[in-house]
Amino acid sequence: MDADFRNFFRVYLDLERGYENTGELRPTLLSFSDSYVKLIREGFEQIISDDSFGPEEYEGLTDIEFPDRETLHTYLRDMYDYLFHDAPEQPMPPGY
């Protein structure tokens, strides 16, 4: 996993900010360089398709617990749709 991609999760989707729903995450991401946005997009695509990436790995990045792999991957797909396909609002992790 790329260090910049890992850092994106630690900074924007961690326990402190992962539950914020200000509508600013997508505009913030898209304000970065095209190469950075591409890196984040490709990173999402990689972990969504990676069967070995599960709740334990996500918690290690963000300190947010998911009950199972299916719930996590649904959240990641929804986040991908929010960031890159104009889904109307940012999804929230469990427990919100």
mmCIF file of N, CA and C in Angstrom:
data_model
loop_
_atom_site.group_PDB
_atom_site.id
_atom_site.type_symbol
_atom_site.label_atom_id
_atom_site.label_comp_id
_atom_site.label_asym_id
_atom_site.label_seq_id
_atom_site.Cartn_x
_atom_site.Cartn_y
_atom_site.Cartn_z
ATOM 1 N N MET A 1 0.850 -1.174 0.000
ATOM 2 C CA MET A 1 0.000 0.000 0.000
ATOM 3 C C MET A 1 0.899 1.242 0.000
ATOM 4 N N ASP A 2 0.601 2.151 -0.894
ATOM 5 C CA ASP A 2 1.375 3.373 -1.036
ATOM 6 C C ASP A 2 1.289 4.222 0.236
ATOM 7 N N ALA A 3 2.401 4.847 0.605
ATOM 8 C CA ALA A 3 2.453 5.664 1.823
ATOM 9 C C ALA A 3 1.495 6.856 1.757
ATOM 10 N N ASP A 4 1.355 7.495 0.598
ATOM 11 C CA ASP A 4 0.430 8.622 0.474
ATOM 12 C C ASP A 4 -1.022 8.161 0.617
ATOM 13 N N PHE A 5 -1.312 6.990 0.099
ATOM 14 C CA PHE A 5 -2.667 6.440 0.233
ATOM 15 C C PHE A 5 -2.960 6.130 1.697
ATOM 16 N N ARG A 6 -2.021 5.498 2.350
ATOM 17 C CA ARG A 6 -2.154 5.190 3.777
ATOM 18 C C ARG A 6 -2.365 6.474 4.577
ATOM 19 N N ASN A 7 -1.607 7.504 4.233
ATOM 20 C CA ASN A 7 -1.714 8.781 4.925
ATOM 21 C C ASN A 7 -3.087 9.428 4.712
ATOM 22 N N PHE A 8 -3.669 9.276 3.536
ATOM 23 C CA PHE A 8 -5.005 9.813 3.275
ATOM 24 C C PHE A 8 -6.000 9.260 4.294
ATOM 25 N N PHE A 9 -5.942 7.968 4.553
ATOM 26 C CA PHE A 9 -6.838 7.354 5.532
ATOM 27 C C PHE A 9 -6.547 7.860 6.936
ATOM 28 N N ARG A 10 -5.278 7.962 7.274
ATOM 29 C CA ARG A 10 -4.907 8.416 8.620
ATOM 30 C C ARG A 10 -5.317 9.860 8.877
ATOM 31 N N VAL A 11 -5.289 10.681 7.839
ATOM 32 C CA VAL A 11 -5.601 12.096 8.011
ATOM 33 C C VAL A 11 -7.094 12.376 7.867
ATOM 34 N N TYR A 12 -7.741 11.805 6.853
ATOM 35 C CA TYR A 12 -9.115 12.197 6.523
ATOM 36 C C TYR A 12 -10.191 11.207 6.956
ATOM 37 N N LEU A 13 -9.813 9.963 7.234
ATOM 38 C CA LEU A 13 -10.820 8.957 7.573
ATOM 39 C C LEU A 13 -10.553 8.291 8.910
ATOM 40 N N ASP A 14 -9.733 8.896 9.737
ATOM 41 C CA ASP A 14 -9.408 8.319 11.033
ATOM 42 C C ASP A 14 -10.566 8.500 12.012
ATOM 43 N N LEU A 15 -10.377 8.042 13.214
ATOM 44 C CA LEU A 15 -11.430 8.076 14.225
ATOM 45 C C LEU A 15 -11.937 9.491 14.479
ATOM 46 N N GLU A 16 -11.056 10.472 14.463
ATOM 47 C CA GLU A 16 -11.480 11.857 14.714
ATOM 48 C C GLU A 16 -12.288 12.439 13.565
ATOM 49 N N ARG A 17 -11.850 12.233 12.331
ATOM 50 C CA ARG A 17 -12.490 12.894 11.188
ATOM 51 C C ARG A 17 -13.385 11.967 10.381
ATOM 52 N N GLY A 18 -13.286 10.684 10.591
ATOM 53 C CA GLY A 18 -14.073 9.730 9.807
ATOM 54 C C GLY A 18 -15.573 9.855 9.996
ATOM 55 N N TYR A 19 -15.981 10.440 11.113
ATOM 56 C CA TYR A 19 -17.412 10.594 11.396
ATOM 57 C C TYR A 19 -17.917 11.999 11.089
ATOM 58 N N GLU A 20 -17.046 12.857 10.565
ATOM 59 C CA GLU A 20 -17.482 14.194 10.163
ATOM 60 C C GLU A 20 -18.186 14.102 8.815
ATOM 61 N N ASN A 21 -19.294 14.765 8.708
ATOM 62 C CA ASN A 21 -20.022 14.755 7.442
ATOM 63 C C ASN A 21 -20.298 16.196 7.032
ATOM 64 N N THR A 22 -19.211 16.919 6.793
ATOM 65 C CA THR A 22 -19.331 18.340 6.468
ATOM 66 C C THR A 22 -19.517 18.587 4.980
ATOM 67 N N GLY A 23 -19.330 17.554 4.172
ATOM 68 C CA GLY A 23 -19.404 17.721 2.734
ATOM 69 C C GLY A 23 -18.113 18.248 2.135
ATOM 70 N N GLU A 24 -17.057 18.304 2.936
ATOM 71 C CA GLU A 24 -15.788 18.880 2.478
ATOM 72 C C GLU A 24 -14.763 17.860 2.003
ATOM 73 N N LEU A 25 -14.991 16.571 2.247
ATOM 74 C CA LEU A 25 -13.962 15.586 1.901
ATOM 75 C C LEU A 25 -13.733 15.520 0.390
ATOM 76 N N ARG A 26 -14.795 15.425 -0.389
ATOM 77 C CA ARG A 26 -14.626 15.351 -1.847
ATOM 78 C C ARG A 26 -13.962 16.624 -2.385
ATOM 79 N N PRO A 27 -14.463 17.822 -2.052
ATOM 80 C CA PRO A 27 -13.785 19.017 -2.567
ATOM 81 C C PRO A 27 -12.327 19.115 -2.108
ATOM 82 N N THR A 28 -12.059 18.679 -0.883
ATOM 83 C CA THR A 28 -10.675 18.709 -0.393
ATOM 84 C C THR A 28 -9.804 17.795 -1.241
ATOM 85 N N LEU A 29 -10.250 16.564 -1.459
ATOM 86 C CA LEU A 29 -9.472 15.629 -2.272
ATOM 87 C C LEU A 29 -9.270 16.179 -3.677
ATOM 88 N N LEU A 30 -10.328 16.684 -4.282
ATOM 89 C CA LEU A 30 -10.233 17.148 -5.664
ATOM 90 C C LEU A 30 -9.431 18.438 -5.807
ATOM 91 N N SER A 31 -9.099 19.078 -4.695
ATOM 92 C CA SER A 31 -8.267 20.281 -4.756
ATOM 93 C C SER A 31 -6.778 19.939 -4.890
ATOM 94 N N PHE A 32 -6.436 18.686 -4.668
ATOM 95 C CA PHE A 32 -5.053 18.248 -4.804
ATOM 96 C C PHE A 32 -4.721 18.017 -6.278
ATOM 97 N N SER A 33 -3.473 17.734 -6.550
ATOM 98 C CA SER A 33 -3.024 17.506 -7.920
ATOM 99 C C SER A 33 -3.729 16.297 -8.529
ATOM 100 N N ASP A 34 -3.835 16.305 -9.846
ATOM 101 C CA ASP A 34 -4.465 15.186 -10.552
ATOM 102 C C ASP A 34 -3.750 13.869 -10.255
ATOM 103 N N SER A 35 -2.431 13.922 -10.121
ATOM 104 C CA SER A 35 -1.679 12.688 -9.856
ATOM 105 C C SER A 35 -2.008 12.136 -8.465
ATOM 106 N N TYR A 36 -2.218 13.016 -7.486
ATOM 107 C CA TYR A 36 -2.583 12.563 -6.140
ATOM 108 C C TYR A 36 -3.997 11.976 -6.150
ATOM 109 N N VAL A 37 -4.926 12.640 -6.801
ATOM 110 C CA VAL A 37 -6.299 12.129 -6.893
ATOM 111 C C VAL A 37 -6.292 10.754 -7.570
ATOM 112 N N LYS A 38 -5.506 10.617 -8.622
ATOM 113 C CA LYS A 38 -5.397 9.328 -9.312
ATOM 114 C C LYS A 38 -4.841 8.256 -8.382
ATOM 115 N N LEU A 39 -3.829 8.605 -7.604
ATOM 116 C CA LEU A 39 -3.242 7.659 -6.654
ATOM 117 C C LEU A 39 -4.287 7.201 -5.631
ATOM 118 N N ILE A 40 -5.089 8.124 -5.117
ATOM 119 C CA ILE A 40 -6.120 7.773 -4.139
ATOM 120 C C ILE A 40 -7.187 6.899 -4.793
ATOM 121 N N ARG A 41 -7.589 7.247 -5.978
ATOM 122 C CA ARG A 41 -8.596 6.454 -6.704
ATOM 123 C C ARG A 41 -8.096 5.026 -6.930
ATOM 124 N N GLU A 42 -6.887 4.899 -7.413
ATOM 125 C CA GLU A 42 -6.313 3.571 -7.668
ATOM 126 C C GLU A 42 -6.124 2.797 -6.369
ATOM 127 N N GLY A 43 -5.777 3.490 -5.293
ATOM 128 C CA GLY A 43 -5.648 2.824 -3.995
ATOM 129 C C GLY A 43 -6.975 2.265 -3.522
ATOM 130 N N PHE A 44 -8.048 3.048 -3.674
ATOM 131 C CA PHE A 44 -9.375 2.554 -3.328
ATOM 132 C C PHE A 44 -9.731 1.329 -4.168
ATOM 133 N N GLU A 45 -9.485 1.411 -5.458
ATOM 134 C CA GLU A 45 -9.793 0.282 -6.343
ATOM 135 C C GLU A 45 -9.031 -0.964 -5.915
ATOM 136 N N GLN A 46 -7.796 -0.781 -5.511
ATOM 137 C CA GLN A 46 -6.975 -1.912 -5.087
ATOM 138 C C GLN A 46 -7.516 -2.556 -3.815
ATOM 139 N N ILE A 47 -7.811 -1.757 -2.774
ATOM 140 C CA ILE A 47 -8.260 -2.380 -1.520
ATOM 141 C C ILE A 47 -9.677 -2.933 -1.633
ATOM 142 N N ILE A 48 -10.504 -2.337 -2.486
ATOM 143 C CA ILE A 48 -11.851 -2.868 -2.681
ATOM 144 C C ILE A 48 -11.788 -4.249 -3.321
ATOM 145 N N SER A 49 -10.829 -4.452 -4.209
ATOM 146 C CA SER A 49 -10.716 -5.743 -4.887
ATOM 147 C C SER A 49 -9.803 -6.729 -4.154
ATOM 148 N N ASP A 50 -9.167 -6.287 -3.078
ATOM 149 C CA ASP A 50 -8.214 -7.115 -2.339
ATOM 150 C C ASP A 50 -8.933 -7.881 -1.229
ATOM 151 N N ASP A 51 -9.062 -9.188 -1.410
ATOM 152 C CA ASP A 51 -9.760 -10.008 -0.413
ATOM 153 C C ASP A 51 -9.010 -10.087 0.911
ATOM 154 N N SER A 52 -7.723 -9.746 0.911
ATOM 155 C CA SER A 52 -6.967 -9.831 2.164
ATOM 156 C C SER A 52 -7.088 -8.547 2.992
ATOM 157 N N PHE A 53 -7.655 -7.478 2.414
ATOM 158 C CA PHE A 53 -7.834 -6.231 3.158
ATOM 159 C C PHE A 53 -9.157 -6.311 3.901
ATOM 160 N N GLY A 54 -9.066 -6.324 5.223
ATOM 161 C CA GLY A 54 -10.276 -6.491 6.021
ATOM 162 C C GLY A 54 -10.346 -5.520 7.173
ATOM 163 N N PRO A 55 -11.264 -5.781 8.091
ATOM 164 C CA PRO A 55 -11.476 -4.882 9.231
ATOM 165 C C PRO A 55 -10.224 -4.620 10.060
ATOM 166 N N GLU A 56 -9.395 -5.617 10.235
ATOM 167 C CA GLU A 56 -8.187 -5.445 11.044
ATOM 168 C C GLU A 56 -7.224 -4.452 10.390
ATOM 169 N N GLU A 57 -7.056 -4.566 9.075
ATOM 170 C CA GLU A 57 -6.177 -3.653 8.354
ATOM 171 C C GLU A 57 -6.740 -2.223 8.377
ATOM 172 N N TYR A 58 -8.056 -2.106 8.210
ATOM 173 C CA TYR A 58 -8.670 -0.781 8.224
ATOM 174 C C TYR A 58 -8.544 -0.145 9.601
ATOM 175 N N GLU A 59 -8.768 -0.931 10.636
ATOM 176 C CA GLU A 59 -8.635 -0.396 11.994
ATOM 177 C C GLU A 59 -7.199 0.052 12.258
ATOM 178 N N GLY A 60 -6.229 -0.670 11.702
ATOM 179 C CA GLY A 60 -4.839 -0.280 11.855
ATOM 180 C C GLY A 60 -4.532 1.076 11.228
ATOM 181 N N LEU A 61 -5.263 1.425 10.182
ATOM 182 C CA LEU A 61 -5.081 2.717 9.516
ATOM 183 C C LEU A 61 -5.851 3.847 10.200
ATOM 184 N N THR A 62 -7.039 3.538 10.699
ATOM 185 C CA THR A 62 -7.963 4.606 11.109
ATOM 186 C C THR A 62 -8.421 4.547 12.556
ATOM 187 N N ASP A 63 -8.207 3.448 13.240
ATOM 188 C CA ASP A 63 -8.728 3.198 14.587
ATOM 189 C C ASP A 63 -10.251 3.065 14.606
ATOM 190 N N ILE A 64 -10.857 2.819 13.454
ATOM 191 C CA ILE A 64 -12.308 2.595 13.366
ATOM 192 C C ILE A 64 -12.540 1.112 13.132
ATOM 193 N N GLU A 65 -13.392 0.524 13.968
ATOM 194 C CA GLU A 65 -13.689 -0.901 13.880
ATOM 195 C C GLU A 65 -14.892 -1.154 12.971
ATOM 196 N N PHE A 66 -14.787 -2.194 12.183
ATOM 197 C CA PHE A 66 -15.902 -2.689 11.379
ATOM 198 C C PHE A 66 -16.206 -4.109 11.833
ATOM 199 N N PRO A 67 -17.485 -4.478 11.884
ATOM 200 C CA PRO A 67 -17.837 -5.794 12.416
ATOM 201 C C PRO A 67 -17.416 -6.952 11.514
ATOM 202 N N ASP A 68 -17.317 -6.700 10.202
ATOM 203 C CA ASP A 68 -16.961 -7.782 9.285
ATOM 204 C C ASP A 68 -16.494 -7.193 7.959
ATOM 205 N N ARG A 69 -15.933 -8.048 7.133
ATOM 206 C CA ARG A 69 -15.371 -7.649 5.840
ATOM 207 C C ARG A 69 -16.454 -7.089 4.913
ATOM 208 N N GLU A 70 -17.630 -7.685 4.921
ATOM 209 C CA GLU A 70 -18.707 -7.234 4.035
ATOM 210 C C GLU A 70 -19.122 -5.791 4.349
ATOM 211 N N THR A 71 -19.283 -5.475 5.619
ATOM 212 C CA THR A 71 -19.650 -4.114 6.022
ATOM 213 C C THR A 71 -18.558 -3.126 5.626
ATOM 214 N N LEU A 72 -17.308 -3.511 5.833
ATOM 215 C CA LEU A 72 -16.186 -2.655 5.465
ATOM 216 C C LEU A 72 -16.167 -2.407 3.963
ATOM 217 N N HIS A 73 -16.298 -3.452 3.175
ATOM 218 C CA HIS A 73 -16.211 -3.298 1.726
ATOM 219 C C HIS A 73 -17.401 -2.517 1.167
ATOM 220 N N THR A 74 -18.560 -2.640 1.786
ATOM 221 C CA THR A 74 -19.700 -1.809 1.392
ATOM 222 C C THR A 74 -19.378 -0.345 1.656
ATOM 223 N N TYR A 75 -18.835 -0.065 2.821
ATOM 224 C CA TYR A 75 -18.436 1.303 3.172
ATOM 225 C C TYR A 75 -17.390 1.830 2.191
ATOM 226 N N LEU A 76 -16.380 1.026 1.880
ATOM 227 C CA LEU A 76 -15.327 1.468 0.968
ATOM 228 C C LEU A 76 -15.876 1.736 -0.429
ATOM 229 N N ARG A 77 -16.771 0.888 -0.917
ATOM 230 C CA ARG A 77 -17.398 1.115 -2.230
ATOM 231 C C ARG A 77 -18.230 2.392 -2.201
ATOM 232 N N ASP A 78 -18.972 2.602 -1.106
ATOM 233 C CA ASP A 78 -19.774 3.821 -0.975
ATOM 234 C C ASP A 78 -18.881 5.063 -0.905
ATOM 235 N N MET A 79 -17.759 4.962 -0.200
ATOM 236 C CA MET A 79 -16.826 6.081 -0.119
ATOM 237 C C MET A 79 -16.221 6.368 -1.491
ATOM 238 N N TYR A 80 -15.877 5.316 -2.214
ATOM 239 C CA TYR A 80 -15.350 5.466 -3.570
ATOM 240 C C TYR A 80 -16.378 6.181 -4.452
ATOM 241 N N ASP A 81 -17.640 5.766 -4.361
ATOM 242 C CA ASP A 81 -18.699 6.413 -5.141
ATOM 243 C C ASP A 81 -18.867 7.872 -4.742
ATOM 244 N N TYR A 82 -18.740 8.165 -3.468
ATOM 245 C CA TYR A 82 -18.832 9.549 -3.000
ATOM 246 C C TYR A 82 -17.670 10.384 -3.549
ATOM 247 N N LEU A 83 -16.473 9.857 -3.453
ATOM 248 C CA LEU A 83 -15.305 10.636 -3.856
ATOM 249 C C LEU A 83 -15.164 10.772 -5.365
ATOM 250 N N PHE A 84 -15.544 9.733 -6.111
ATOM 251 C CA PHE A 84 -15.217 9.703 -7.538
ATOM 252 C C PHE A 84 -16.411 9.605 -8.483
ATOM 253 N N HIS A 85 -17.599 9.340 -7.966
ATOM 254 C CA HIS A 85 -18.769 9.198 -8.839
ATOM 255 C C HIS A 85 -19.929 10.070 -8.406
ATOM 256 N N ASP A 86 -19.666 11.104 -7.660
ATOM 257 C CA ASP A 86 -20.685 12.091 -7.300
ATOM 258 C C ASP A 86 -21.869 11.540 -6.510
ATOM 259 N N ALA A 87 -21.634 10.517 -5.678
ATOM 260 C CA ALA A 87 -22.698 10.081 -4.757
ATOM 261 C C ALA A 87 -23.075 11.295 -3.899
ATOM 262 N N PRO A 88 -24.338 11.427 -3.518
ATOM 263 C CA PRO A 88 -24.802 12.650 -2.889
ATOM 264 C C PRO A 88 -24.197 12.984 -1.535
ATOM 265 N N GLU A 89 -23.819 11.982 -0.744
ATOM 266 C CA GLU A 89 -23.234 12.311 0.555
ATOM 267 C C GLU A 89 -22.226 11.287 0.988
ATOM 268 N N GLN A 90 -21.343 11.728 1.864
ATOM 269 C CA GLN A 90 -20.284 10.881 2.368
ATOM 270 C C GLN A 90 -20.869 9.803 3.270
ATOM 271 N N PRO A 91 -20.477 8.535 3.069
ATOM 272 C CA PRO A 91 -20.961 7.480 3.961
ATOM 273 C C PRO A 91 -20.295 7.575 5.331
ATOM 274 N N MET A 92 -20.961 7.063 6.317
ATOM 275 C CA MET A 92 -20.431 7.062 7.679
ATOM 276 C C MET A 92 -20.047 5.641 8.080
ATOM 277 N N PRO A 93 -18.962 5.513 8.849
ATOM 278 C CA PRO A 93 -18.580 4.197 9.376
ATOM 279 C C PRO A 93 -19.635 3.718 10.380
ATOM 280 N N PRO A 94 -19.561 2.460 10.770
ATOM 281 C CA PRO A 94 -20.525 1.927 11.747
ATOM 282 C C PRO A 94 -20.471 2.688 13.072
ATOM 283 N N GLY A 95 -21.572 2.697 13.751
ATOM 284 C CA GLY A 95 -21.643 3.330 15.049
ATOM 285 C C GLY A 95 -21.966 4.784 15.007
ATOM 286 N N TYR A 96 -22.243 5.314 13.811
ATOM 287 C CA TYR A 96 -22.551 6.736 13.688
ATOM 288 C C TYR A 96 -23.967 7.003 14.107
#
